[in-house]
Short mmCIF file of C-alpha atoms in Angstrom, two decimals:
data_model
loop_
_atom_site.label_atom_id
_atom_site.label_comp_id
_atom_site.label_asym_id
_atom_site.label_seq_id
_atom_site.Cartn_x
_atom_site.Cartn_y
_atom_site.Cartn_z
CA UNK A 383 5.65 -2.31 38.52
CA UNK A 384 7.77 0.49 36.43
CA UNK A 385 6.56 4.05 36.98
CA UNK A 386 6.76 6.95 34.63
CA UNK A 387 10.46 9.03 34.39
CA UNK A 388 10.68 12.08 35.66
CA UNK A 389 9.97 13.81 33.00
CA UNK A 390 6.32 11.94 32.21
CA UNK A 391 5.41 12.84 35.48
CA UNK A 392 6.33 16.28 35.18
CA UNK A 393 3.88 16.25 31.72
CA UNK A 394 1.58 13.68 33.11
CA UNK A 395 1.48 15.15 36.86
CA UNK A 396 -0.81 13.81 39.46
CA UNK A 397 -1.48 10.70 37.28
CA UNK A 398 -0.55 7.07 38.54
CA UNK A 399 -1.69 3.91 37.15
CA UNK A 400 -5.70 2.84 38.46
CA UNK A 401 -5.43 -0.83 36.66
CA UNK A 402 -2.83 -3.23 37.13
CA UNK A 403 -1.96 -4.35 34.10
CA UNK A 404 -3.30 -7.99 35.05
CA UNK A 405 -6.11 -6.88 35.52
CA UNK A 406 -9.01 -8.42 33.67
CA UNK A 407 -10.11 -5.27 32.60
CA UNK A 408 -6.95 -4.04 31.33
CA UNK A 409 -6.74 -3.39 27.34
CA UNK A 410 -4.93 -5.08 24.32
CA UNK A 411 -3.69 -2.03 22.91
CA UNK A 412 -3.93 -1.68 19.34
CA UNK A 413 -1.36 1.13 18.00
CA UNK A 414 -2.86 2.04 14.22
CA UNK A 415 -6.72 2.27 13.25
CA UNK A 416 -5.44 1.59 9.67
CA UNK A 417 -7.36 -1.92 8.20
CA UNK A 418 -4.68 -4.01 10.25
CA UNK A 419 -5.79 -2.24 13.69
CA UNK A 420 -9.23 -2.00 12.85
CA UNK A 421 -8.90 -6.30 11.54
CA UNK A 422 -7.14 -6.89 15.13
CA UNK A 423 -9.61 -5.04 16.92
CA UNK A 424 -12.70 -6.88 15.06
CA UNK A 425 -10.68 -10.10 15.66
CA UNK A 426 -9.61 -10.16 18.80
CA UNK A 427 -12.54 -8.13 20.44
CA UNK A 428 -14.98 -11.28 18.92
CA UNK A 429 -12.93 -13.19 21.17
CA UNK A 430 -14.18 -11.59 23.98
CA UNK A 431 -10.75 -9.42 24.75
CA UNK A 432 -10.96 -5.86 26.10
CA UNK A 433 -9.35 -3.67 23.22
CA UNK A 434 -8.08 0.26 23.06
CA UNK A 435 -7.35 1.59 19.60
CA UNK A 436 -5.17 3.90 19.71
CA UNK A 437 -4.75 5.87 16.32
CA UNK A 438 -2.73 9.07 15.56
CA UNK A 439 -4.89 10.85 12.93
CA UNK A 440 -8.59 12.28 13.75
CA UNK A 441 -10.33 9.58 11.69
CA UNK A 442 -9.56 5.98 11.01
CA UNK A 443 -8.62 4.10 7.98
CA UNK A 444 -4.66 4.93 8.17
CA UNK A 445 -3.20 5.21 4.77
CA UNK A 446 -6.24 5.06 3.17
CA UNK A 447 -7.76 8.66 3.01
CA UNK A 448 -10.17 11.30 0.82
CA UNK A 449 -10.02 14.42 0.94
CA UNK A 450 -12.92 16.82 -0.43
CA UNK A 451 -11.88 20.01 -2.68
CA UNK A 452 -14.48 21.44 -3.83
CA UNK A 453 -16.85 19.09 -6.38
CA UNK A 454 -13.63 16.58 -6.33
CA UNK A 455 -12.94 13.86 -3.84
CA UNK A 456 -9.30 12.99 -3.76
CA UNK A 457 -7.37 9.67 -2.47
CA UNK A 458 -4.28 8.29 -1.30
CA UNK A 459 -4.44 4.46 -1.04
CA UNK A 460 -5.69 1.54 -3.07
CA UNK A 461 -10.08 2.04 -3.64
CA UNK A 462 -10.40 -0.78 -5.59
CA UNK A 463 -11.96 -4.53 -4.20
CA UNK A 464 -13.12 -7.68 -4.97
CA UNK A 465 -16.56 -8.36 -5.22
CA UNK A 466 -16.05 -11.21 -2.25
CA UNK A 467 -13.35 -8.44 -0.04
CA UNK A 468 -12.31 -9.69 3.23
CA UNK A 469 -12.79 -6.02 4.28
CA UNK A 470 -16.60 -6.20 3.66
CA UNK A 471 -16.68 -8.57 6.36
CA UNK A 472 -15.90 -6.11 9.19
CA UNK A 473 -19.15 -4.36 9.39
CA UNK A 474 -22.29 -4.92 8.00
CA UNK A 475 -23.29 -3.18 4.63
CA UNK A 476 -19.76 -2.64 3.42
CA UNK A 477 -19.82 -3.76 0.38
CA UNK A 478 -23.48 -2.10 -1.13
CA UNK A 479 -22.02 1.32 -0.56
CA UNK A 480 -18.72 0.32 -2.68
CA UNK A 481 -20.53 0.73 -6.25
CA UNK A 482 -19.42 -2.10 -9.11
CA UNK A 483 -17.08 -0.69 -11.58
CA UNK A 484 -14.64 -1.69 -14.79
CA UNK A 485 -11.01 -1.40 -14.18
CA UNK A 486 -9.41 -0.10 -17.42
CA UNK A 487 -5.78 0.05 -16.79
CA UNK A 488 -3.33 1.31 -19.51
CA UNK A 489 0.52 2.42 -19.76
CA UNK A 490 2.75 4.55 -21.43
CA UNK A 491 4.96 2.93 -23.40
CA UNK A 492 8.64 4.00 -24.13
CA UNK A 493 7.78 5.19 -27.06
CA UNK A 494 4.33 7.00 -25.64
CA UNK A 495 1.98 4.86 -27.08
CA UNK A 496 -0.95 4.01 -24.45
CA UNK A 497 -1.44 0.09 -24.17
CA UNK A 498 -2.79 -2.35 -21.32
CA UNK A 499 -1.16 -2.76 -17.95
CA UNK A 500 0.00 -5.06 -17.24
CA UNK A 501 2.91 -6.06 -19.75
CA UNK A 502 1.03 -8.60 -22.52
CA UNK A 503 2.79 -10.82 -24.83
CA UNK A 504 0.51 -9.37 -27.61
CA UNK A 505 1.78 -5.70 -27.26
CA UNK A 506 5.27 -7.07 -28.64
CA UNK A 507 3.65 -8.26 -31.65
CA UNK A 508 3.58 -4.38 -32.65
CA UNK A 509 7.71 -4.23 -32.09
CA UNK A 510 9.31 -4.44 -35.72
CA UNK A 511 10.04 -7.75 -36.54
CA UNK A 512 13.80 -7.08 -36.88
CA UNK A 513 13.68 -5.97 -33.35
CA UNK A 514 11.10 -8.51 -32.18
CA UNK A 515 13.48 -11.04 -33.28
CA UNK A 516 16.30 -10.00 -31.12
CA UNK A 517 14.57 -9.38 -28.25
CA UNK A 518 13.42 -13.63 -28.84
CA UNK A 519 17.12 -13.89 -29.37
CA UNK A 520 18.39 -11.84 -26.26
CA UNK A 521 15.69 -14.22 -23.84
CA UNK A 522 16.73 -17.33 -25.39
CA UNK A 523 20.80 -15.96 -24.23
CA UNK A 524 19.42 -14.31 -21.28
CA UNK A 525 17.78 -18.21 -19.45
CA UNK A 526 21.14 -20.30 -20.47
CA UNK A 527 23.82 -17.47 -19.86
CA UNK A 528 22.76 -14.63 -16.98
CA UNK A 529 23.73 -15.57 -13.64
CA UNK A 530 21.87 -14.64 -10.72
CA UNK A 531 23.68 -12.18 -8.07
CA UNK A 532 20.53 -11.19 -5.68
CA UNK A 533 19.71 -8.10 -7.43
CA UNK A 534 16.34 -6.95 -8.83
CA UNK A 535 18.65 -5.72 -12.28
CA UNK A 536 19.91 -9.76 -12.65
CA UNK A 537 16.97 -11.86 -12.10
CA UNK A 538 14.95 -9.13 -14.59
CA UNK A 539 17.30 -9.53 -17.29
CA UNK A 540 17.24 -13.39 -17.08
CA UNK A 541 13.48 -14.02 -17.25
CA UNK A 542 13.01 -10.78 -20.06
CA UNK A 543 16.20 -10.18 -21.18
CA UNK A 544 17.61 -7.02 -21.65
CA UNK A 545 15.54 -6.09 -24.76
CA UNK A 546 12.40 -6.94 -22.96
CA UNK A 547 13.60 -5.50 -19.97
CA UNK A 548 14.61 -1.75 -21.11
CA UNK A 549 11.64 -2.23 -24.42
CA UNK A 550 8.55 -2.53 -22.42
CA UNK A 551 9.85 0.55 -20.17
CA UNK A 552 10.17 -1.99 -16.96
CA UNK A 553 13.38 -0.75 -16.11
CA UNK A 554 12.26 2.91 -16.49
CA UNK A 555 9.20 2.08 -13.59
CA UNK A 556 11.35 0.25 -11.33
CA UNK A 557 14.28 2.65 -11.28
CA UNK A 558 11.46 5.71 -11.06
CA UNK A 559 9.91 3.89 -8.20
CA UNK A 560 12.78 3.26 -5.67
CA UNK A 561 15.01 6.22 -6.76
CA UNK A 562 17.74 3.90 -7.66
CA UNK A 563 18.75 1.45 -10.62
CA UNK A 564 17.69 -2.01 -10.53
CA UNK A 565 21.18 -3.27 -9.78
CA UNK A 566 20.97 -1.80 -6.26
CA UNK A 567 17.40 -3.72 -5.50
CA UNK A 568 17.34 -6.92 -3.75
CA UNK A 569 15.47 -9.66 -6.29
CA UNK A 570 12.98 -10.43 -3.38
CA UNK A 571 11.20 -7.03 -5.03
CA UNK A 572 11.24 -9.22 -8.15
CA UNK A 573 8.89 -12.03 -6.02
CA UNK A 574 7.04 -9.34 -3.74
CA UNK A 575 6.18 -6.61 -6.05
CA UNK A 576 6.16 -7.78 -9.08
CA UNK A 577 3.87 -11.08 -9.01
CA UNK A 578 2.52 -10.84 -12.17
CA UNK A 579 5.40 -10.73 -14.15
CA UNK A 580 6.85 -13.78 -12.00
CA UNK A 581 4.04 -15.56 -12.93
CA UNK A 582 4.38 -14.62 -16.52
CA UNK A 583 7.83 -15.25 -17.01
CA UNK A 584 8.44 -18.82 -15.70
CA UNK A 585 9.31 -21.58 -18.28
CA UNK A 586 5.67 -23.19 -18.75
CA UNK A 587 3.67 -19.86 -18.89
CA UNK A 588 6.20 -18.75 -21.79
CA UNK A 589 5.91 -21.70 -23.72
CA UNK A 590 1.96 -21.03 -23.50
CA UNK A 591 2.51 -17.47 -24.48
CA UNK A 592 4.53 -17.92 -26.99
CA UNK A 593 2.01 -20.56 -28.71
CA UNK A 594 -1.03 -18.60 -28.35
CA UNK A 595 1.30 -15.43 -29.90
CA UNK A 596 1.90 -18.06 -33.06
CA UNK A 597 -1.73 -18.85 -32.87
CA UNK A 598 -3.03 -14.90 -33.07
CA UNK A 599 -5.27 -16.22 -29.24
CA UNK A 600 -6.04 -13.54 -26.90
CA UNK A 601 -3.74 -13.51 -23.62
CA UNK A 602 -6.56 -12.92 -21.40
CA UNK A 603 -9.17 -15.71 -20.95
CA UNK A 604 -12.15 -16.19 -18.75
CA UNK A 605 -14.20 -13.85 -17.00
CA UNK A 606 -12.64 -10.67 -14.74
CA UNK A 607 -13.30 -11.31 -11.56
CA UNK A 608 -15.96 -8.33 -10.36
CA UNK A 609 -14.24 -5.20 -8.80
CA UNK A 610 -16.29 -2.53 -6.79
CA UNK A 611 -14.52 1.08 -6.04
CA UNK A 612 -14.53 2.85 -2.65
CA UNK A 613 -18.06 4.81 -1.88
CA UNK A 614 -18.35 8.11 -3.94
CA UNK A 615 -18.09 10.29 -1.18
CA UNK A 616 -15.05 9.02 0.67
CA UNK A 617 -13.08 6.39 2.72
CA UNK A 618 -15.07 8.00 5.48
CA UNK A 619 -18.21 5.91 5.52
CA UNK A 620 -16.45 2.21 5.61
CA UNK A 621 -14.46 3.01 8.50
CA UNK A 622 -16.90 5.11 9.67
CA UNK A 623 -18.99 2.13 10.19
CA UNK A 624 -16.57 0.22 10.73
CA UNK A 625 -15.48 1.96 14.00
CA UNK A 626 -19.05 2.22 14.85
CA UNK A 627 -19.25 -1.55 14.73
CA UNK A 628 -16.55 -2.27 16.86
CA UNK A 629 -17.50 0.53 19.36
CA UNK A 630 -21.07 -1.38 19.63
CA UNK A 631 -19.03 -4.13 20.84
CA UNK A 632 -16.87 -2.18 23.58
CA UNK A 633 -14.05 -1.53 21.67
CA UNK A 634 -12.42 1.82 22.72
CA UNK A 635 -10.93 4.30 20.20
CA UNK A 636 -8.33 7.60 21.04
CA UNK A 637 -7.86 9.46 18.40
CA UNK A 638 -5.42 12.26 17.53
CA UNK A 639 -3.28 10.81 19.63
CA UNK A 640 0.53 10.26 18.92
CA UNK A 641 2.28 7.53 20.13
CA UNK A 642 5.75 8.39 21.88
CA UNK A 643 6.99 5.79 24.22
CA UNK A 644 5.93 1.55 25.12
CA UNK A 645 7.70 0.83 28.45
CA UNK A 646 7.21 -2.57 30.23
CA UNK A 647 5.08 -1.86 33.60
CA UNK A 648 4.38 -5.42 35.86
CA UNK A 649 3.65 -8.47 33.57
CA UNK A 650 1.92 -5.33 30.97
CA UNK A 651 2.83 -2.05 29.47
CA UNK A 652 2.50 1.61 29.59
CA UNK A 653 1.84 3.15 26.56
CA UNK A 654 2.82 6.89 27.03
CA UNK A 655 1.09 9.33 24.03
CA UNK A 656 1.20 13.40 23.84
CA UNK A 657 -2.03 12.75 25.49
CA UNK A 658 -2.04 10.10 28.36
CA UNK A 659 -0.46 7.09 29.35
CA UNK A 660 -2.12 4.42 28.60
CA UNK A 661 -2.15 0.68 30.95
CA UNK A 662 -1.98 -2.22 28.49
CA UNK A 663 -1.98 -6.28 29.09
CA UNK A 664 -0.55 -6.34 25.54
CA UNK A 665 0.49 -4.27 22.61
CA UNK A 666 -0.55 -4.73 18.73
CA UNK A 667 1.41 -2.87 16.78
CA UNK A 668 0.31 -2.26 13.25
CA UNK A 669 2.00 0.72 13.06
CA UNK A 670 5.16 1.40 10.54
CA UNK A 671 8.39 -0.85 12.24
CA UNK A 672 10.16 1.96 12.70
CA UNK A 673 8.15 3.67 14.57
CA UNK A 674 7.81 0.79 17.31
CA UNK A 675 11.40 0.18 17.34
CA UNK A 676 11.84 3.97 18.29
CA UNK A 677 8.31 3.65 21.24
CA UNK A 678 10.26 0.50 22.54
CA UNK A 679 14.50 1.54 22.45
CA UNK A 680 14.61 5.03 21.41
CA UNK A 681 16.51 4.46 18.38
CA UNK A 682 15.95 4.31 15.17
CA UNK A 683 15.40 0.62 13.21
CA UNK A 684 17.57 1.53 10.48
CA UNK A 685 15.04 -0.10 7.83
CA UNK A 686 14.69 2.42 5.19
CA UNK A 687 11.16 3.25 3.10
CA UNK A 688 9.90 5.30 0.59
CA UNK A 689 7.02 8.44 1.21
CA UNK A 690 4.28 8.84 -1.18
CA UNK A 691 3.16 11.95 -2.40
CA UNK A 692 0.15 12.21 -3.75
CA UNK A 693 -0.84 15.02 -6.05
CA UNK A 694 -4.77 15.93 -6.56
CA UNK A 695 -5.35 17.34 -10.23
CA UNK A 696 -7.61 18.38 -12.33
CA UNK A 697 -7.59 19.21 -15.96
CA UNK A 698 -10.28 20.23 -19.09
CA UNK A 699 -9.08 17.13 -20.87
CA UNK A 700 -7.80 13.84 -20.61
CA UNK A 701 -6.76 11.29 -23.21
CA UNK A 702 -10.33 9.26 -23.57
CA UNK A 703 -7.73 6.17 -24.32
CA UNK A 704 -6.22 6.51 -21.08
CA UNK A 705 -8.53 4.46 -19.24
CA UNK A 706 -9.37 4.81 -15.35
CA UNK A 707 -5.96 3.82 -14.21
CA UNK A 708 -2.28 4.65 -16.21
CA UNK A 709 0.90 3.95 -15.20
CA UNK A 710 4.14 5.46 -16.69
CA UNK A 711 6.46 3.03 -18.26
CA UNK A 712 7.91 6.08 -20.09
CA UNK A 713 11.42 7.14 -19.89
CA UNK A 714 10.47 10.16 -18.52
CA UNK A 715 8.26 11.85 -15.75
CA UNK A 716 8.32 11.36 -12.29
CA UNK A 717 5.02 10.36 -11.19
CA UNK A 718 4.42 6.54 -11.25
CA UNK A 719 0.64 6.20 -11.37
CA UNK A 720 -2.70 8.29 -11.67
CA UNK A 721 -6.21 7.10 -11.01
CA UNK A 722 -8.95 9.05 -12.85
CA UNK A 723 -11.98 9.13 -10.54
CA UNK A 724 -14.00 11.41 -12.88
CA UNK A 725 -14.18 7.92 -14.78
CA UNK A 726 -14.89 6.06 -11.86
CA UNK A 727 -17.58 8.81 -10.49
CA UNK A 728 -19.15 10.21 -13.62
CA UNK A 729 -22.08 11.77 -12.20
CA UNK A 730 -19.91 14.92 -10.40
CA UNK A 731 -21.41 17.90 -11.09
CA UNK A 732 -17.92 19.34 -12.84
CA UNK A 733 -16.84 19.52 -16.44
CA UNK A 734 -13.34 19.02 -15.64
CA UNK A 735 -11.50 15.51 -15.31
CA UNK A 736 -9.99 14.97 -11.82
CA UNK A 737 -7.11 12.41 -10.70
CA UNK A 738 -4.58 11.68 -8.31
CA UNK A 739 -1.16 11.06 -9.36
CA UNK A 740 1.56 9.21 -7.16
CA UNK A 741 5.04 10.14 -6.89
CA UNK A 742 7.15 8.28 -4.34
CA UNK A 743 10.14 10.34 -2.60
CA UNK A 744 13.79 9.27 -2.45
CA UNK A 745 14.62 8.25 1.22
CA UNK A 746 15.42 11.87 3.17
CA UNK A 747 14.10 14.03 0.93
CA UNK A 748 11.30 16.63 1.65
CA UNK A 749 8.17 17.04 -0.18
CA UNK A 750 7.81 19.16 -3.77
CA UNK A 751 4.19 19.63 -4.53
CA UNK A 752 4.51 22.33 -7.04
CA UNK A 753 7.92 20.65 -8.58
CA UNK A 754 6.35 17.63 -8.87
CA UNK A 755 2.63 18.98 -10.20
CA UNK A 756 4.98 20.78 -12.58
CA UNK A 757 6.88 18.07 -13.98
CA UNK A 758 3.72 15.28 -14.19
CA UNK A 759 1.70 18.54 -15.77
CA UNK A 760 4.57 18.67 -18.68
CA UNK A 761 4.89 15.53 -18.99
CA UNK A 762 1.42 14.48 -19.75
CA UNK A 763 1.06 17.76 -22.09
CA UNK A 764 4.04 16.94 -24.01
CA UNK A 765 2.98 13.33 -24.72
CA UNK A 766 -0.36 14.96 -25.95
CA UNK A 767 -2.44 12.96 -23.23
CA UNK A 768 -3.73 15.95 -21.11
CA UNK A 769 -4.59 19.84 -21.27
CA UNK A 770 -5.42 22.38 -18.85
CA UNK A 771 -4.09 20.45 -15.78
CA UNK A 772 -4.34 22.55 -12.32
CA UNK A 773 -3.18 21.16 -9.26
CA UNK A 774 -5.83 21.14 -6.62
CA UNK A 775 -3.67 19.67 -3.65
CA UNK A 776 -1.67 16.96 -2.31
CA UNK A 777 -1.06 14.50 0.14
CA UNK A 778 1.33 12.61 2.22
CA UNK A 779 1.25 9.43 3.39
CA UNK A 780 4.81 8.33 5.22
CA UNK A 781 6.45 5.05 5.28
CA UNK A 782 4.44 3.92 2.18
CA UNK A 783 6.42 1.27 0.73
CA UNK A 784 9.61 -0.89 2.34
CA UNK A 785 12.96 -0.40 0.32
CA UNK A 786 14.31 -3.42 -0.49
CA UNK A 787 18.09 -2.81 -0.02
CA UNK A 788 20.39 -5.68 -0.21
CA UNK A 789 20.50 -7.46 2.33
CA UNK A 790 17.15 -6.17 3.66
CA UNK A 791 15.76 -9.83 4.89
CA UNK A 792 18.58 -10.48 7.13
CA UNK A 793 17.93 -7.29 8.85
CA UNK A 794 14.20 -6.89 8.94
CA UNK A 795 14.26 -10.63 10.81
CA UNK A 796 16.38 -8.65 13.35
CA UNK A 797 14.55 -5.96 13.69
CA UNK A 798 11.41 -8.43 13.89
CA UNK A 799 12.56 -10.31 16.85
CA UNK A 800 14.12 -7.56 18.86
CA UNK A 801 10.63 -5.78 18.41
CA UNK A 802 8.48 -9.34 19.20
CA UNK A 803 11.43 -9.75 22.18
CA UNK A 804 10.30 -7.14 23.44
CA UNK A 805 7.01 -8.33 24.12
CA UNK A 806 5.06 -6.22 20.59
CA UNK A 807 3.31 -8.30 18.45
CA UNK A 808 3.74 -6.23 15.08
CA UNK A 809 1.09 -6.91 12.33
CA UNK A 810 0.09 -6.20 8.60
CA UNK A 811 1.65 -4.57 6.41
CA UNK A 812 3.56 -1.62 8.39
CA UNK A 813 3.94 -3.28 11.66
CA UNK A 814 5.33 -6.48 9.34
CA UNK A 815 7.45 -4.14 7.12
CA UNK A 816 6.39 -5.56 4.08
CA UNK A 817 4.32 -5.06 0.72
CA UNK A 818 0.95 -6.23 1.04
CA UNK A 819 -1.50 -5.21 -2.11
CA UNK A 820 -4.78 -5.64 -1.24
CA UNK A 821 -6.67 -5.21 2.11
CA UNK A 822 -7.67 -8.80 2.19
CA UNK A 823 -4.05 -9.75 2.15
CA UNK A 824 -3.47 -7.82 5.03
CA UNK A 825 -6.78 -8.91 6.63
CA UNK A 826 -5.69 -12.70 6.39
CA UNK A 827 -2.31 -12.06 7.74
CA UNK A 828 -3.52 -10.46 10.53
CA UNK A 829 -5.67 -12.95 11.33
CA UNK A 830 -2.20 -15.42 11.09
CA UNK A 831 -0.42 -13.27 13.36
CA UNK A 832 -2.64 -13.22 15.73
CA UNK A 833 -3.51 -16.63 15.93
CA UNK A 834 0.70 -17.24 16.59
CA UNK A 835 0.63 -15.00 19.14
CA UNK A 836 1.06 -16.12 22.48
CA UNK A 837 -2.38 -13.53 24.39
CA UNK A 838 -3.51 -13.38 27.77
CA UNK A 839 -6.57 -15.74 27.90
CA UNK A 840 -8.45 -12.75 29.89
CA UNK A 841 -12.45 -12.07 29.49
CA UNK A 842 -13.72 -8.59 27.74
CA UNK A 843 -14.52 -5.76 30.11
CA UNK A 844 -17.80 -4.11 30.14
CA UNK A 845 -17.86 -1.51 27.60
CA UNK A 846 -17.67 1.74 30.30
CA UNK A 847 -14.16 0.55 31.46
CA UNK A 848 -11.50 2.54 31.39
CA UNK A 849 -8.21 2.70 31.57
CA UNK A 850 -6.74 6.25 30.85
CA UNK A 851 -4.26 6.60 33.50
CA UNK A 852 -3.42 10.55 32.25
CA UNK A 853 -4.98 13.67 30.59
#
């Protein structure tokens, strides 16, 4: 069995391991109390395993926070589920204290006109005919004549065309989101991130389109599915009770503890934080990739992603046409999308609308708060859309979204197998590297990584176990 380097047992002294790591009552370490750790830990501890969360922040729930400021409550993450949410399922009452609401998304055009989000054929109708006609024209070109290279910029201009493309201010939010132009993105963003417009764009769906455009149909048909929006108050009380839930069980939960190092130790691992060290019979990691590939080999993964700053504003008045959700096709601005919670909350006991507003940060750069706040504030004010806007605060949330560089498949397989080689089971959507947009997508993936992992077939210890080896 490996013990801990010198220098662990100068920080840890005294300590040595009081489980051996087969042990029946040695943990599966779970590293991230995000919905992928917390899905794990509901999965695998219904199993009858022993689990030990192990999260870095003070509270669960990972990316998905709120933050009080006086009478606002802010957020950084997705609130919004289905009616039937996968996440509902991982403690009782879940879903009563998410209230029903009415998504109303819009965007800001090019030209800074506010229509609906996503792109619809029926917003072109409004282009001048003249240019309407060319834009028909440039697709028609665009199917027989582009040639696909592997970049985001190529397969783009051959299902829109370069009118569509640039017109409906896609280019503008692509380019704004991953700091670079389109030509430098691998297509798989095309097939990962942007689903709808995948969907929309193949052969059959633009025939249909295109008839019900000649035929002045709506675009959308049948019923929305229902939605319901994170509790008023918070994140706090679903993973509140989620935690709860799985603590009832026997699950174990550190908190506020940072994960540094995962060294093999006998046919397990220790799992060395700036707290303890930590005896596990295996390792979950739904943690960002990087940041296991550093725990396991010291080095970085070389798999580059994008930060997300979050900016918390308020302001005396918003556009009432903006809707609950806007994104910013525009050729200008930085931010890429704001969610209005005083129209998702209405009963606040404040005059003034509130929002967040999302502004991802080019790879190695440090956050800019006020720069940013500064730039959405005239931006916004300029188009006419808002007054008064103060910023209240911000947030960041690191290793938000995967970059996908050329190329990036080939190396994230790597990277994937050196971590799995190593005996880490990564899961969801940071331990997987990947974009995942909705917690029941990461939910069901969990559940398929876990059932492809090779586990010890090992009992649950009782609920007082422990196996802290340091303090």
């Amino acid at each position: 069995m490996s013990t801990v380097d010198q220098g662990l047992a100068a920080k840890f002294r005294g300590s040595s391991p009081t489980e051996t790591s087969g042990s029946d009552k040695t943990p599966i370490v779970i590293l991230g109390g995000g919905i992928a750790g917390l899905s794990a830990a509901d999965t695998l501890s219904a199993r009858g395993y022993n689990i030990l969360v192990i999260e870095s922040s003070d509270k669960c729930g990972g990316t998905h926070r709120s933050t009080e400021i006086g009478p606002y409550t802010f957020d950084a993450g997705s609130i919004f589920y289905e009616d039937n949410a996968r996440l509902f399922s991982l403690a009782e009452g879940l879903r009563d204290l998410c209230p029903p609401v009415r998504r109303v998304q819009r965007r800001i055009t090019p030209d800074g006109q506010l229509k609906h989000y996503p792109i619809e054929p029926r917003d072109l109708m409004s282009w001048p005919k003249a240019r309407l006609a060319v834009a028909v024209a440039d697709l028609l070109w665009s199917r027989l004549a582009q040639k696909q290279d592997g970049t985001l910029e190529a397969i783009c201009r051959k299902r829109l065309g370069e009118t569509m493309f640039a017109g409906t201010g896609l280019r503008s939010y692509i380019t704004r989101f991953n700091h670079m132009p389109p030509g430098e993105i691998d297509e798989e963003f095309f097939f990962h991130r942007m689903g709808f417009i995948e969907k929309a764009t193949r052969g059959r769906a633009l025939m249909q389109s295109a008839f019900r455009m000649l035929r002045k149909k709506p675009f959308r048909r049948g019923k929305r599915s229902p939605l319901r929006v994170r509790p008023e108050a918070g994140f706090d009380q679903l993973f509140d009770r989620i935690k709860a839930q799985l603590e009832a069980r026997g699950v174990q939960f550190r908190l506020a503890e940072t994960l540094q190092t995962i060294s093999p130790a006998g046919d397990g691992f220790d799992i060395t934080t700036d707290k303890s060290v930590h005896r596990a019979a295996s390792v979950i990691g739904a943690l960002p990739l990087d940041t296991l590939h550093r725990a396991l080999f010291g080095t970085s993964s070389e798999l580059r992603s994008l930060d997300l700053m979050t900016l918390f504003v308020s302001a005396s008045r918003l556009d009432p046409e903006a809707g609950n959700v806007l994104f910013n096709f525009h050729e200008t601005g930085r931010w890429k999308r704001a969610t209005i919670y005083s129209r998702l909350y209405s009963d606040r006991d404040t005059t003034r609308e509130f929002l967040a507003a999302e502004v991802t940060l080019p790879v190695g750069h440090s956050p800019d708060p006020e720069a940013a706040f500064a730039d959405f504030s005239a931006h916004l004010s300029g188009l006419g859309l808002a007054e008064d806007l103060r910023l209240e605060g911000h947030t960041i949330v690191s290793s938000a979204y995967p970059l996908y560089m050329p190329g990036r498949q080939a190396d994230l397989a790597r990277i994937l197998d050196k971590v799995t080689g190593a005996g880490v089971i990564p899961v969801g959507r940071q331990g997987r590297f990947e974009y995942l947009p909705t917690a029941g997508g990461v939910i069901a993936q969990v559940a398929r990584e876990l059932d492809a992992a090779a586990l010890p077939d090992r009992p649950a210890a009782r609920p007082d176990d422990r196996t802290l080896i340091a303090v």
